[in-house]
mmCIF file of C-alpha atoms in Angstrom:
data_model
loop_
_atom_site.group_PDB
_atom_site.id
_atom_site.type_symbol
_atom_site.label_atom_id
_atom_site.label_comp_id
_atom_site.label_asym_id
_atom_site.label_seq_id
_atom_site.Cartn_x
_atom_site.Cartn_y
_atom_site.Cartn_z
ATOM 1 C CA MET A 383 0.029 0.057 0.224
ATOM 2 C CA GLY A 384 1.411 3.568 -0.804
ATOM 3 C CA PRO A 385 3.074 5.439 -0.232
ATOM 4 C CA ILE A 386 5.521 2.471 -0.818
ATOM 5 C CA VAL A 387 8.861 4.794 0.275
ATOM 6 C CA GLN A 388 7.265 5.352 4.018
ATOM 7 C CA ASN A 389 5.302 1.523 4.018
ATOM 8 C CA LEU A 390 8.276 -0.182 2.797
ATOM 9 C CA GLY A 391 10.930 1.319 4.810
ATOM 10 C CA LEU A 392 12.807 2.296 1.547
ATOM 11 C CA SER A 393 16.464 4.201 2.558
ATOM 12 C CA THR A 394 16.407 7.865 1.737
ATOM 13 C CA GLU A 395 18.571 7.486 -0.954
ATOM 14 C CA ILE A 396 16.358 5.392 -2.859
ATOM 15 C CA ASN A 397 13.617 7.551 -2.368
ATOM 16 C CA PHE A 398 16.398 10.348 -3.961
ATOM 17 C CA LEU A 399 16.328 8.248 -6.506
ATOM 18 C CA ILE A 400 12.629 7.972 -7.200
ATOM 19 C CA ALA A 401 12.351 11.834 -7.155
ATOM 20 C CA PHE A 402 15.203 11.929 -9.652
ATOM 21 C CA LEU A 403 13.319 9.816 -11.820
ATOM 22 C CA LEU A 404 9.816 11.616 -10.966
ATOM 23 C CA GLY A 405 11.577 14.932 -12.213
ATOM 24 C CA ILE A 406 12.770 13.531 -15.653
ATOM 25 C CA GLY A 407 9.151 12.825 -15.934
ATOM 26 C CA PHE A 408 7.979 16.255 -14.758
ATOM 27 C CA GLY A 409 10.643 18.173 -17.308
ATOM 28 C CA PHE A 410 10.156 15.439 -19.997
ATOM 29 C CA VAL A 411 6.352 16.483 -19.740
ATOM 30 C CA LEU A 412 6.260 20.484 -19.280
ATOM 31 C CA GLU A 413 8.963 20.722 -22.309
ATOM 32 C CA GLN A 414 6.755 18.336 -24.860
ATOM 33 C CA ALA A 415 3.494 20.511 -23.291
ATOM 34 C CA GLY A 416 5.590 23.589 -24.920
ATOM 35 C CA PHE A 417 6.152 24.982 -21.371
ATOM 36 C CA SER A 418 9.595 25.559 -22.616
ATOM 37 C CA SER A 419 8.611 28.945 -24.746
ATOM 38 C CA SER A 420 7.418 31.586 -22.561
ATOM 39 C CA ARG A 421 5.488 33.243 -24.908
ATOM 40 C CA ARG A 422 3.215 30.447 -25.492
ATOM 41 C CA LEU A 423 3.013 30.039 -21.416
ATOM 42 C CA ALA A 424 1.936 33.880 -21.487
ATOM 43 C CA GLY A 425 -0.564 33.159 -24.431
ATOM 44 C CA MET A 426 -3.194 32.142 -22.007
ATOM 45 C CA PHE A 427 -3.460 35.565 -20.580
ATOM 46 C CA TYR A 428 -4.388 36.901 -23.952
ATOM 47 C CA GLY A 429 -6.485 33.979 -24.883
ATOM 48 C CA TYR A 430 -4.445 32.978 -28.293
ATOM 49 C CA ASP A 431 -2.613 29.739 -26.558
ATOM 50 C CA THR A 432 -4.271 28.481 -24.065
ATOM 51 C CA THR A 433 -2.328 25.320 -23.297
ATOM 52 C CA VAL A 434 -1.349 26.469 -19.654
ATOM 53 C CA LEU A 435 -5.070 25.797 -18.944
ATOM 54 C CA LYS A 436 -5.590 22.491 -20.351
ATOM 55 C CA VAL A 437 -2.556 21.221 -19.288
ATOM 56 C CA PHE A 438 -2.756 22.443 -15.798
ATOM 57 C CA PHE A 439 -6.247 21.672 -15.140
ATOM 58 C CA THR A 440 -5.888 18.490 -16.692
ATOM 59 C CA ALA A 441 -2.782 16.964 -14.798
ATOM 60 C CA ALA A 442 -4.818 18.144 -11.726
ATOM 61 C CA ILE A 443 -7.970 16.216 -12.249
ATOM 62 C CA VAL A 444 -6.007 13.281 -13.302
ATOM 63 C CA ALA A 445 -4.345 12.965 -10.144
ATOM 64 C CA MET A 446 -7.247 13.980 -7.965
ATOM 65 C CA ALA A 447 -9.268 11.159 -9.465
ATOM 66 C CA GLY A 448 -6.548 8.664 -9.792
ATOM 67 C CA LEU A 449 -6.003 9.818 -5.941
ATOM 68 C CA PHE A 450 -9.974 8.492 -5.410
ATOM 69 C CA PHE A 451 -9.468 5.018 -7.294
ATOM 70 C CA MET A 452 -6.373 4.696 -5.269
ATOM 71 C CA ASN A 453 -7.729 5.325 -2.194
ATOM 72 C CA TYR A 454 -10.845 3.197 -3.357
ATOM 73 C CA LEU A 455 -8.815 0.248 -3.866
ATOM 74 C CA GLU A 456 -6.932 -0.057 -0.610
ATOM 75 C CA MET A 457 -3.636 1.254 -2.756
ATOM 76 C CA ILE A 458 -2.882 4.362 -0.772
ATOM 77 C CA ASN A 459 -3.048 5.729 2.529
ATOM 78 C CA LEU A 460 -4.274 9.112 2.034
ATOM 79 C CA ASN A 461 -3.310 10.187 5.660
ATOM 80 C CA GLN A 462 0.107 9.886 4.525
ATOM 81 C CA VAL A 463 0.055 11.645 1.718
ATOM 82 C CA TYR A 464 1.357 15.397 2.494
ATOM 83 C CA VAL A 465 -1.484 18.027 2.288
ATOM 84 C CA HIS A 466 -0.060 21.417 1.381
ATOM 85 C CA ASP A 467 -1.147 23.561 4.458
ATOM 86 C CA ALA A 468 0.206 27.071 4.258
ATOM 87 C CA ALA A 469 -2.043 29.941 6.109
ATOM 88 C CA ILE A 470 -4.507 31.082 4.237
ATOM 89 C CA TRP A 471 -3.608 34.778 4.058
ATOM 90 C CA ALA A 472 0.218 33.633 2.993
ATOM 91 C CA ALA A 473 -0.887 31.395 0.252
ATOM 92 C CA ALA A 474 -3.072 34.417 -1.119
ATOM 93 C CA ILE A 475 -0.656 37.019 -0.583
ATOM 94 C CA GLY A 476 2.313 34.815 -2.179
ATOM 95 C CA GLY A 477 0.207 33.659 -4.964
ATOM 96 C CA ILE A 478 -0.814 37.425 -5.758
ATOM 97 C CA ILE A 479 3.357 37.996 -5.761
ATOM 98 C CA MET A 480 3.961 34.969 -8.070
ATOM 99 C CA GLY A 481 1.147 35.993 -10.356
ATOM 100 C CA GLY A 482 2.914 39.662 -11.143
ATOM 101 C CA GLY A 483 6.210 37.457 -11.615
ATOM 102 C CA PHE A 484 4.474 35.123 -13.727
ATOM 103 C CA ILE A 485 3.475 38.090 -16.390
ATOM 104 C CA MET A 486 6.354 39.736 -16.090
ATOM 105 C CA GLY A 487 8.573 36.503 -16.181
ATOM 106 C CA GLY A 488 6.693 34.798 -18.535
ATOM 107 C CA PHE A 489 7.639 31.197 -16.528
ATOM 108 C CA CYS A 490 7.088 29.662 -13.333
ATOM 109 C CA PRO A 491 10.062 27.504 -11.919
ATOM 110 C CA GLY A 492 9.240 24.186 -12.827
ATOM 111 C CA THR A 493 8.782 25.356 -16.308
ATOM 112 C CA SER A 494 11.719 27.862 -16.298
ATOM 113 C CA VAL A 495 13.854 25.002 -15.336
ATOM 114 C CA SER A 496 12.536 23.043 -18.309
ATOM 115 C CA ALA A 497 13.177 25.677 -20.499
ATOM 116 C CA ALA A 498 16.652 26.124 -18.844
ATOM 117 C CA ALA A 499 17.657 22.733 -20.169
ATOM 118 C CA ILE A 500 16.666 23.671 -23.680
ATOM 119 C CA GLY A 501 18.578 26.308 -23.718
ATOM 120 C CA LYS A 502 16.199 29.593 -23.536
ATOM 121 C CA VAL A 503 18.133 32.045 -22.147
ATOM 122 C CA ASP A 504 15.306 33.957 -20.353
ATOM 123 C CA ALA A 505 14.829 31.185 -18.656
ATOM 124 C CA ILE A 506 18.371 30.928 -17.219
ATOM 125 C CA PHE A 507 17.908 34.380 -16.234
ATOM 126 C CA PHE A 508 14.307 34.024 -14.548
ATOM 127 C CA LEU A 509 16.046 31.372 -12.742
ATOM 128 C CA GLY A 510 18.656 33.612 -10.939
ATOM 129 C CA GLY A 511 15.768 36.028 -10.684
ATOM 130 C CA LEU A 512 14.039 33.265 -8.657
ATOM 131 C CA LEU A 513 17.334 32.574 -6.575
ATOM 132 C CA LEU A 514 17.807 36.355 -6.025
ATOM 133 C CA GLY A 515 13.873 36.553 -4.689
ATOM 134 C CA ILE A 516 14.702 33.818 -2.189
ATOM 135 C CA PHE A 517 17.626 35.470 -0.509
ATOM 136 C CA VAL A 518 16.134 38.678 -0.203
ATOM 137 C CA PHE A 519 12.939 37.067 1.187
ATOM 138 C CA GLY A 520 15.925 35.409 3.674
ATOM 139 C CA PHE A 521 15.951 39.320 5.300
ATOM 140 C CA PHE A 522 12.486 39.684 5.923
ATOM 141 C CA ALA A 523 11.907 36.417 6.635
ATOM 142 C CA PRO A 524 11.363 37.756 10.589
ATOM 143 C CA MET A 525 8.825 40.289 9.537
ATOM 144 C CA PHE A 526 6.413 37.730 7.245
ATOM 145 C CA SER A 527 6.747 35.084 10.237
ATOM 146 C CA GLY A 528 3.158 36.407 11.895
ATOM 147 C CA ILE A 529 1.562 35.377 8.420
ATOM 148 C CA ILE A 530 3.153 32.655 7.207
ATOM 149 C CA SER A 531 2.696 31.087 10.836
ATOM 150 C CA PRO A 532 0.032 33.220 12.614
ATOM 151 C CA GLU A 533 -1.170 32.218 16.103
ATOM 152 C CA GLU A 534 -4.229 31.644 16.866
ATOM 153 C CA GLY A 535 -6.554 34.522 17.402
ATOM 154 C CA SER A 536 -4.015 37.107 15.332
ATOM 155 C CA TYR A 537 -5.167 39.703 12.669
ATOM 156 C CA TRP A 538 -3.730 36.914 10.061
ATOM 157 C CA PHE A 539 -5.292 33.695 11.833
ATOM 158 C CA VAL A 540 -7.931 32.164 9.408
ATOM 159 C CA ASP A 541 -9.937 29.383 11.269
ATOM 160 C CA SER A 542 -10.558 27.221 8.335
ATOM 161 C CA HIS A 543 -10.534 23.568 7.322
ATOM 162 C CA LYS A 544 -7.207 22.315 5.497
ATOM 163 C CA LYS A 545 -9.236 20.761 2.618
ATOM 164 C CA ILE A 546 -11.579 22.921 0.323
ATOM 165 C CA SER A 547 -14.363 20.423 0.232
ATOM 166 C CA ASP A 548 -14.406 20.623 4.282
ATOM 167 C CA ALA A 549 -14.186 24.424 4.193
ATOM 168 C CA LEU A 550 -17.218 24.532 1.517
ATOM 169 C CA GLY A 551 -19.345 22.011 3.238
ATOM 170 C CA VAL A 552 -19.510 19.438 0.531
ATOM 171 C CA SER A 553 -18.417 15.570 0.461
ATOM 172 C CA ASP A 554 -14.675 15.373 -1.294
ATOM 173 C CA SER A 555 -16.294 13.196 -4.110
ATOM 174 C CA ILE A 556 -18.992 15.811 -4.892
ATOM 175 C CA PHE A 557 -16.356 18.619 -4.665
ATOM 176 C CA ALA A 558 -14.446 16.442 -7.056
ATOM 177 C CA LEU A 559 -17.497 16.153 -9.769
ATOM 178 C CA LEU A 560 -17.457 19.977 -9.236
ATOM 179 C CA LEU A 561 -14.118 20.821 -10.225
ATOM 180 C CA ILE A 562 -14.159 18.135 -13.257
ATOM 181 C CA VAL A 563 -17.069 19.948 -14.862
ATOM 182 C CA MET A 564 -15.702 23.395 -13.684
ATOM 183 C CA ALA A 565 -12.424 22.195 -15.747
ATOM 184 C CA VAL A 566 -14.267 21.021 -19.142
ATOM 185 C CA CYS A 567 -16.219 24.223 -19.261
ATOM 186 C CA MET A 568 -12.934 25.953 -18.998
ATOM 187 C CA PHE A 569 -11.496 23.538 -21.557
ATOM 188 C CA VAL A 570 -14.365 24.905 -23.799
ATOM 189 C CA PHE A 571 -13.933 28.804 -23.035
ATOM 190 C CA GLY A 572 -10.051 28.098 -23.736
ATOM 191 C CA GLU A 573 -10.968 26.464 -27.140
ATOM 192 C CA TRP A 574 -13.368 29.664 -27.864
ATOM 193 C CA LEU A 575 -10.649 32.189 -26.791
ATOM 194 C CA GLU A 576 -8.037 30.586 -29.334
ATOM 195 C CA LYS A 577 -10.359 31.111 -32.182
ATOM 196 C CA LYS A 578 -11.328 34.424 -31.125
ATOM 197 C CA PHE A 579 -7.834 35.642 -30.321
ATOM 198 C CA ALA A 580 -5.973 33.552 -32.676
ATOM 199 C CA ARG A 581 -2.463 34.994 -33.393
ATOM 200 C CA PRO A 582 -1.136 32.864 -35.968
ATOM 201 C CA ASP A 583 1.879 35.336 -36.290
ATOM 202 C CA ILE A 584 2.670 34.572 -32.654
ATOM 203 C CA THR A 585 1.949 30.620 -32.555
ATOM 204 C CA LYS A 586 3.942 30.141 -35.558
ATOM 205 C CA GLU A 587 6.636 30.755 -34.035
ATOM 206 C CA ILE A 588 6.791 29.490 -30.706
ATOM 207 C CA MET B 589 9.559 25.724 -47.149
ATOM 208 C CA LEU B 590 13.316 24.906 -47.127
ATOM 209 C CA GLU B 591 13.230 25.170 -42.968
ATOM 210 C CA LYS B 592 13.340 21.889 -41.752
ATOM 211 C CA LYS B 593 10.043 20.832 -39.903
ATOM 212 C CA LYS B 594 10.188 20.961 -36.213
ATOM 213 C CA TRP B 595 8.700 18.101 -34.215
ATOM 214 C CA LYS B 596 5.433 19.438 -32.917
ATOM 215 C CA TYR B 597 4.398 20.066 -29.168
ATOM 216 C CA MET B 598 2.317 17.028 -27.985
ATOM 217 C CA ASN B 599 -1.468 17.646 -27.977
ATOM 218 C CA PRO B 600 -1.782 19.698 -24.524
ATOM 219 C CA TYR B 601 -5.136 17.275 -22.923
ATOM 220 C CA PHE B 602 -2.207 14.100 -23.953
ATOM 221 C CA ALA B 603 -0.016 16.012 -21.952
ATOM 222 C CA GLY B 604 -1.705 17.125 -19.138
ATOM 223 C CA THR B 605 -2.493 13.618 -18.601
ATOM 224 C CA LEU B 606 0.455 12.346 -18.474
ATOM 225 C CA LEU B 607 1.704 15.388 -16.119
ATOM 226 C CA GLY B 608 -1.120 14.053 -14.247
ATOM 227 C CA LEU B 609 -0.090 10.497 -14.071
ATOM 228 C CA VAL B 610 3.561 11.396 -12.817
ATOM 229 C CA LEU B 611 1.652 13.554 -10.071
ATOM 230 C CA LEU B 612 0.025 10.537 -8.975
ATOM 231 C CA ALA B 613 2.928 8.330 -9.070
ATOM 232 C CA SER B 614 4.497 10.795 -6.709
ATOM 233 C CA PHE B 615 1.650 10.924 -4.411
ATOM 234 C CA TYR B 616 2.171 6.608 -4.645
ATOM 235 C CA PHE B 617 5.467 6.312 -4.557
ATOM 236 C CA ALA B 618 6.981 9.303 -2.150
ATOM 237 C CA GLY B 619 3.535 10.506 -0.334
ATOM 238 C CA GLN B 620 4.341 13.886 -1.329
ATOM 239 C CA GLY B 621 3.813 15.697 -4.818
ATOM 240 C CA LEU B 622 6.020 17.798 -7.213
ATOM 241 C CA GLY B 623 7.572 20.928 -6.610
ATOM 242 C CA ALA B 624 10.040 23.411 -7.507
ATOM 243 C CA SER B 625 10.603 26.469 -5.913
ATOM 244 C CA GLY B 626 11.902 24.430 -2.672
ATOM 245 C CA ALA B 627 14.580 23.192 -4.432
ATOM 246 C CA GLY B 628 15.453 26.992 -5.336
ATOM 247 C CA LYS B 629 15.653 27.595 -1.768
ATOM 248 C CA LYS B 630 18.201 24.763 -0.919
ATOM 249 C CA VAL B 631 20.596 26.469 -3.850
ATOM 250 C CA VAL B 632 20.409 29.358 -1.616
ATOM 251 C CA VAL B 633 20.833 28.488 1.864
ATOM 252 C CA THR B 634 23.655 26.358 0.604
ATOM 253 C CA SER B 635 25.131 29.048 -1.000
ATOM 254 C CA VAL B 636 24.843 31.632 1.795
ATOM 255 C CA ILE B 637 26.251 29.212 4.737
ATOM 256 C CA ALA B 638 29.020 28.407 2.212
ATOM 257 C CA VAL B 639 29.452 32.449 2.240
ATOM 258 C CA ALA B 640 28.441 34.088 5.362
ATOM 259 C CA PRO B 641 28.526 31.142 7.821
ATOM 260 C CA GLY B 642 27.841 33.693 10.948
ATOM 261 C CA TYR B 643 25.168 35.538 9.269
ATOM 262 C CA ALA B 644 22.971 32.089 8.131
ATOM 263 C CA GLU B 645 23.436 30.451 12.246
ATOM 264 C CA ASN B 646 21.537 34.065 13.664
ATOM 265 C CA SER B 647 19.178 34.095 10.654
ATOM 266 C CA ASP B 648 15.842 32.802 11.067
ATOM 267 C CA PHE B 649 15.449 31.746 7.386
ATOM 268 C CA TYR B 650 18.901 29.691 7.701
ATOM 269 C CA LYS B 651 19.668 28.607 10.939
ATOM 270 C CA ASP B 652 18.013 25.515 11.121
ATOM 271 C CA PHE B 653 19.637 24.233 7.814
ATOM 272 C CA ALA B 654 23.358 25.626 9.313
ATOM 273 C CA ALA B 655 22.679 23.182 12.504
ATOM 274 C CA SER B 656 21.654 20.350 10.644
ATOM 275 C CA GLU B 657 24.386 17.096 10.033
ATOM 276 C CA HIS B 658 23.383 16.873 6.275
ATOM 277 C CA SER B 659 24.047 19.219 3.111
ATOM 278 C CA PRO B 660 20.985 21.730 2.334
ATOM 279 C CA MET B 661 21.258 19.726 -0.701
ATOM 280 C CA TYR B 662 20.600 16.507 0.323
ATOM 281 C CA ASP B 663 17.192 16.856 -0.125
ATOM 282 C CA TRP B 664 14.105 14.882 -2.244
ATOM 283 C CA LEU B 665 13.147 18.023 -4.240
ATOM 284 C CA VAL B 666 16.753 18.854 -5.327
ATOM 285 C CA PHE B 667 16.948 15.399 -6.552
ATOM 286 C CA GLN B 668 13.338 15.995 -8.427
ATOM 287 C CA VAL B 669 14.664 19.275 -9.707
ATOM 288 C CA LEU B 670 17.808 17.688 -11.419
ATOM 289 C CA GLY B 671 15.502 15.556 -13.108
ATOM 290 C CA VAL B 672 13.379 18.350 -14.439
ATOM 291 C CA LEU B 673 16.325 19.230 -16.200
ATOM 292 C CA LEU B 674 17.342 16.409 -17.320
ATOM 293 C CA GLY B 675 13.842 15.436 -18.621
ATOM 294 C CA GLY B 676 13.298 18.844 -20.103
ATOM 295 C CA PHE B 677 16.751 18.537 -22.145
ATOM 296 C CA LEU B 678 15.862 14.657 -23.131
ATOM 297 C CA SER B 679 12.537 16.227 -24.846
ATOM 298 C CA GLY B 680 13.974 19.088 -26.130
ATOM 299 C CA ALA B 681 17.258 16.883 -27.878
ATOM 300 C CA LEU B 682 14.346 14.227 -29.043
ATOM 301 C CA ALA B 683 12.222 17.055 -30.737
ATOM 302 C CA GLY B 684 14.956 19.085 -32.456
ATOM 303 C CA ARG B 685 14.318 22.240 -29.788
ATOM 304 C CA LEU B 686 17.820 22.433 -28.200
ATOM 305 C CA THR B 687 18.849 26.207 -29.090
ATOM 306 C CA TRP B 688 20.148 29.020 -27.446
ATOM 307 C CA LYS B 689 17.315 31.790 -27.419
ATOM 308 C CA VAL B 690 16.061 34.697 -25.840
ATOM 309 C CA GLU B 691 12.271 34.234 -26.568
ATOM 310 C CA ARG B 692 10.410 37.924 -26.703
ATOM 311 C CA SER B 693 8.168 39.832 -28.236
ATOM 312 C CA PRO B 694 9.511 41.562 -31.754
ATOM 313 C CA LYS B 695 8.542 44.844 -30.286
ATOM 314 C CA ILE B 696 11.040 44.984 -26.886
ATOM 315 C CA SER B 697 14.583 44.690 -26.928
ATOM 316 C CA ARG B 698 16.767 41.778 -25.622
ATOM 317 C CA ARG B 699 18.250 43.599 -22.823
ATOM 318 C CA LYS B 700 14.132 44.320 -21.549
ATOM 319 C CA ARG B 701 12.650 41.021 -21.926
ATOM 320 C CA LEU B 702 15.956 39.756 -20.096
ATOM 321 C CA ILE B 703 15.665 42.645 -17.319
ATOM 322 C CA PHE B 704 11.699 41.467 -16.984
ATOM 323 C CA ALA B 705 12.499 37.812 -16.600
ATOM 324 C CA VAL B 706 14.768 38.342 -13.566
ATOM 325 C CA ILE B 707 12.231 40.460 -12.152
ATOM 326 C CA GLY B 708 9.786 38.084 -12.485
ATOM 327 C CA GLY B 709 11.745 35.380 -10.921
ATOM 328 C CA MET B 710 12.750 37.366 -7.929
ATOM 329 C CA LEU B 711 8.949 37.727 -7.705
ATOM 330 C CA PHE B 712 8.290 34.340 -7.852
ATOM 331 C CA GLY B 713 11.281 33.129 -5.599
ATOM 332 C CA PHE B 714 9.532 35.789 -2.846
ATOM 333 C CA GLY B 715 6.102 34.554 -3.129
ATOM 334 C CA ALA B 716 6.433 31.284 -3.064
ATOM 335 C CA GLN B 717 8.240 31.552 0.362
ATOM 336 C CA LEU B 718 5.390 32.860 1.643
ATOM 337 C CA ALA B 719 2.761 30.424 -0.125
ATOM 338 C CA LYS B 720 5.063 27.440 0.795
ATOM 339 C CA GLY B 721 5.411 26.487 -2.950
ATOM 340 C CA CYS B 722 4.760 27.491 -6.308
ATOM 341 C CA THR B 723 2.721 26.567 -9.087
ATOM 342 C CA SER B 724 3.799 22.841 -9.035
ATOM 343 C CA GLY B 725 4.136 22.495 -5.130
ATOM 344 C CA ALA B 726 1.418 24.689 -4.013
ATOM 345 C CA ALA B 727 -1.215 24.985 -6.598
ATOM 346 C CA LEU B 728 -1.129 22.024 -8.692
ATOM 347 C CA SER B 729 0.223 19.433 -5.933
ATOM 348 C CA GLY B 730 -2.086 21.206 -3.307
ATOM 349 C CA MET B 731 -5.380 21.199 -5.652
ATOM 350 C CA ALA B 732 -4.850 17.228 -6.580
ATOM 351 C CA THR B 733 -5.069 16.514 -2.506
ATOM 352 C CA LEU B 734 -8.137 19.020 -2.163
ATOM 353 C CA ALA B 735 -5.919 21.531 -0.180
ATOM 354 C CA LEU B 736 -7.669 24.780 0.257
ATOM 355 C CA SER B 737 -4.270 26.680 0.396
ATOM 356 C CA GLY B 738 -3.263 24.955 -3.145
ATOM 357 C CA PHE B 739 -6.759 26.415 -4.727
ATOM 358 C CA VAL B 740 -6.463 29.710 -2.632
ATOM 359 C CA ALA B 741 -2.345 29.978 -4.238
ATOM 360 C CA MET B 742 -3.843 28.946 -7.764
ATOM 361 C CA VAL B 743 -6.440 31.787 -7.974
ATOM 362 C CA GLY B 744 -3.828 34.145 -6.543
ATOM 363 C CA ILE B 745 -1.054 33.257 -9.345
ATOM 364 C CA PHE B 746 -3.285 33.030 -12.287
ATOM 365 C CA GLY B 747 -5.892 35.722 -11.118
ATOM 366 C CA THR B 748 -3.028 37.956 -10.527
ATOM 367 C CA ALA B 749 -1.457 37.667 -13.618
ATOM 368 C CA PHE B 750 -4.511 37.924 -15.828
ATOM 369 C CA MET B 751 -5.409 41.041 -13.915
ATOM 370 C CA LEU B 752 -2.250 42.609 -14.596
ATOM 371 C CA SER B 753 -1.664 41.458 -18.232
ATOM 372 C CA PHE B 754 -3.046 44.403 -19.907
ATOM 373 C CA LEU B 755 0.099 46.043 -18.396
ATOM 374 C CA PHE B 756 2.781 43.632 -19.894
ATOM 375 C CA LYS B 757 0.777 43.097 -23.050
ATOM 376 C CA LYS B 758 3.978 44.452 -25.053
ATOM 377 C CA LEU B 759 6.287 42.132 -23.618
ATOM 378 C CA TRP B 760 4.368 39.324 -25.422
ATOM 379 C CA VAL B 761 2.312 40.567 -27.995
#
């Protein structure tokens, strides 16, 4: 039963090897999808290329549905799976800052690594900026600790459930179904956008 | 057309399905999702400890790593991101896409593109420290596990990029 590494007691080194192999798959798919092109990624926000929307939401619903099935078939113990748990305000503010970085830089960190791997110089500069941004954050880290780990009752504390389904008061499966329906609607919308805002001069270059 | 035909990109729904399966495999084998920015943090931490050990020992951001017996590079995400580098390279090599290139709109100079790439990277690196991850670690892996914070980060990233897109249109279109 998964997670395999924990439940078979595999060594840290084997776990790192697994990480490396998963990373190869991750980088390969990102590049194959065209995420190594900043103009293709940015196309999402101008409508001429909505690959980001399609790939991102397809991946999210496939992995989510896969976890459901694995759980149902008792192949995985979901209690042992890490669920992202940033404080809500920290996730929101961090997300907003990252969104600015996305539209200015044209990449997100994962896609910039796969783009740098094929020689995109803009991606290499983005990665340099990424390291610089983390370094700068290091100086201000104490200032943000109240947002990142807010104490109960403080201004930044949101008393929320960890899972979105619990927060909305619906069952996991109902939420999953809703998300899949939403994703399909967005795919239809994305296809429409690509026709309406088509820019063959750009898409043939990327 | 004398130009050699490049290998086309994969169908996005097929690529998304494969990416979802890689993410699922990550949960199944390692009990955690995929990430990227976390490895960048380890590179920064390693460099700072090497260059300014005194500063690192006294800084909230670095002191736990400075005290650890293992190198900060002894880390799951560091190996995963090394894999991303190799995987991206293999894909680009297979598809005939290995070239040095600054991708930009013809309306802007290379210099301007590179300056904005650095600024964008800085914002991403900074924001990811707050949100405990970036598009992959927080948004994608978070959403697959129905994490509320993952959905919040996703809306923050895509929503803000969309709302600011009119300001930066010249960079891309």
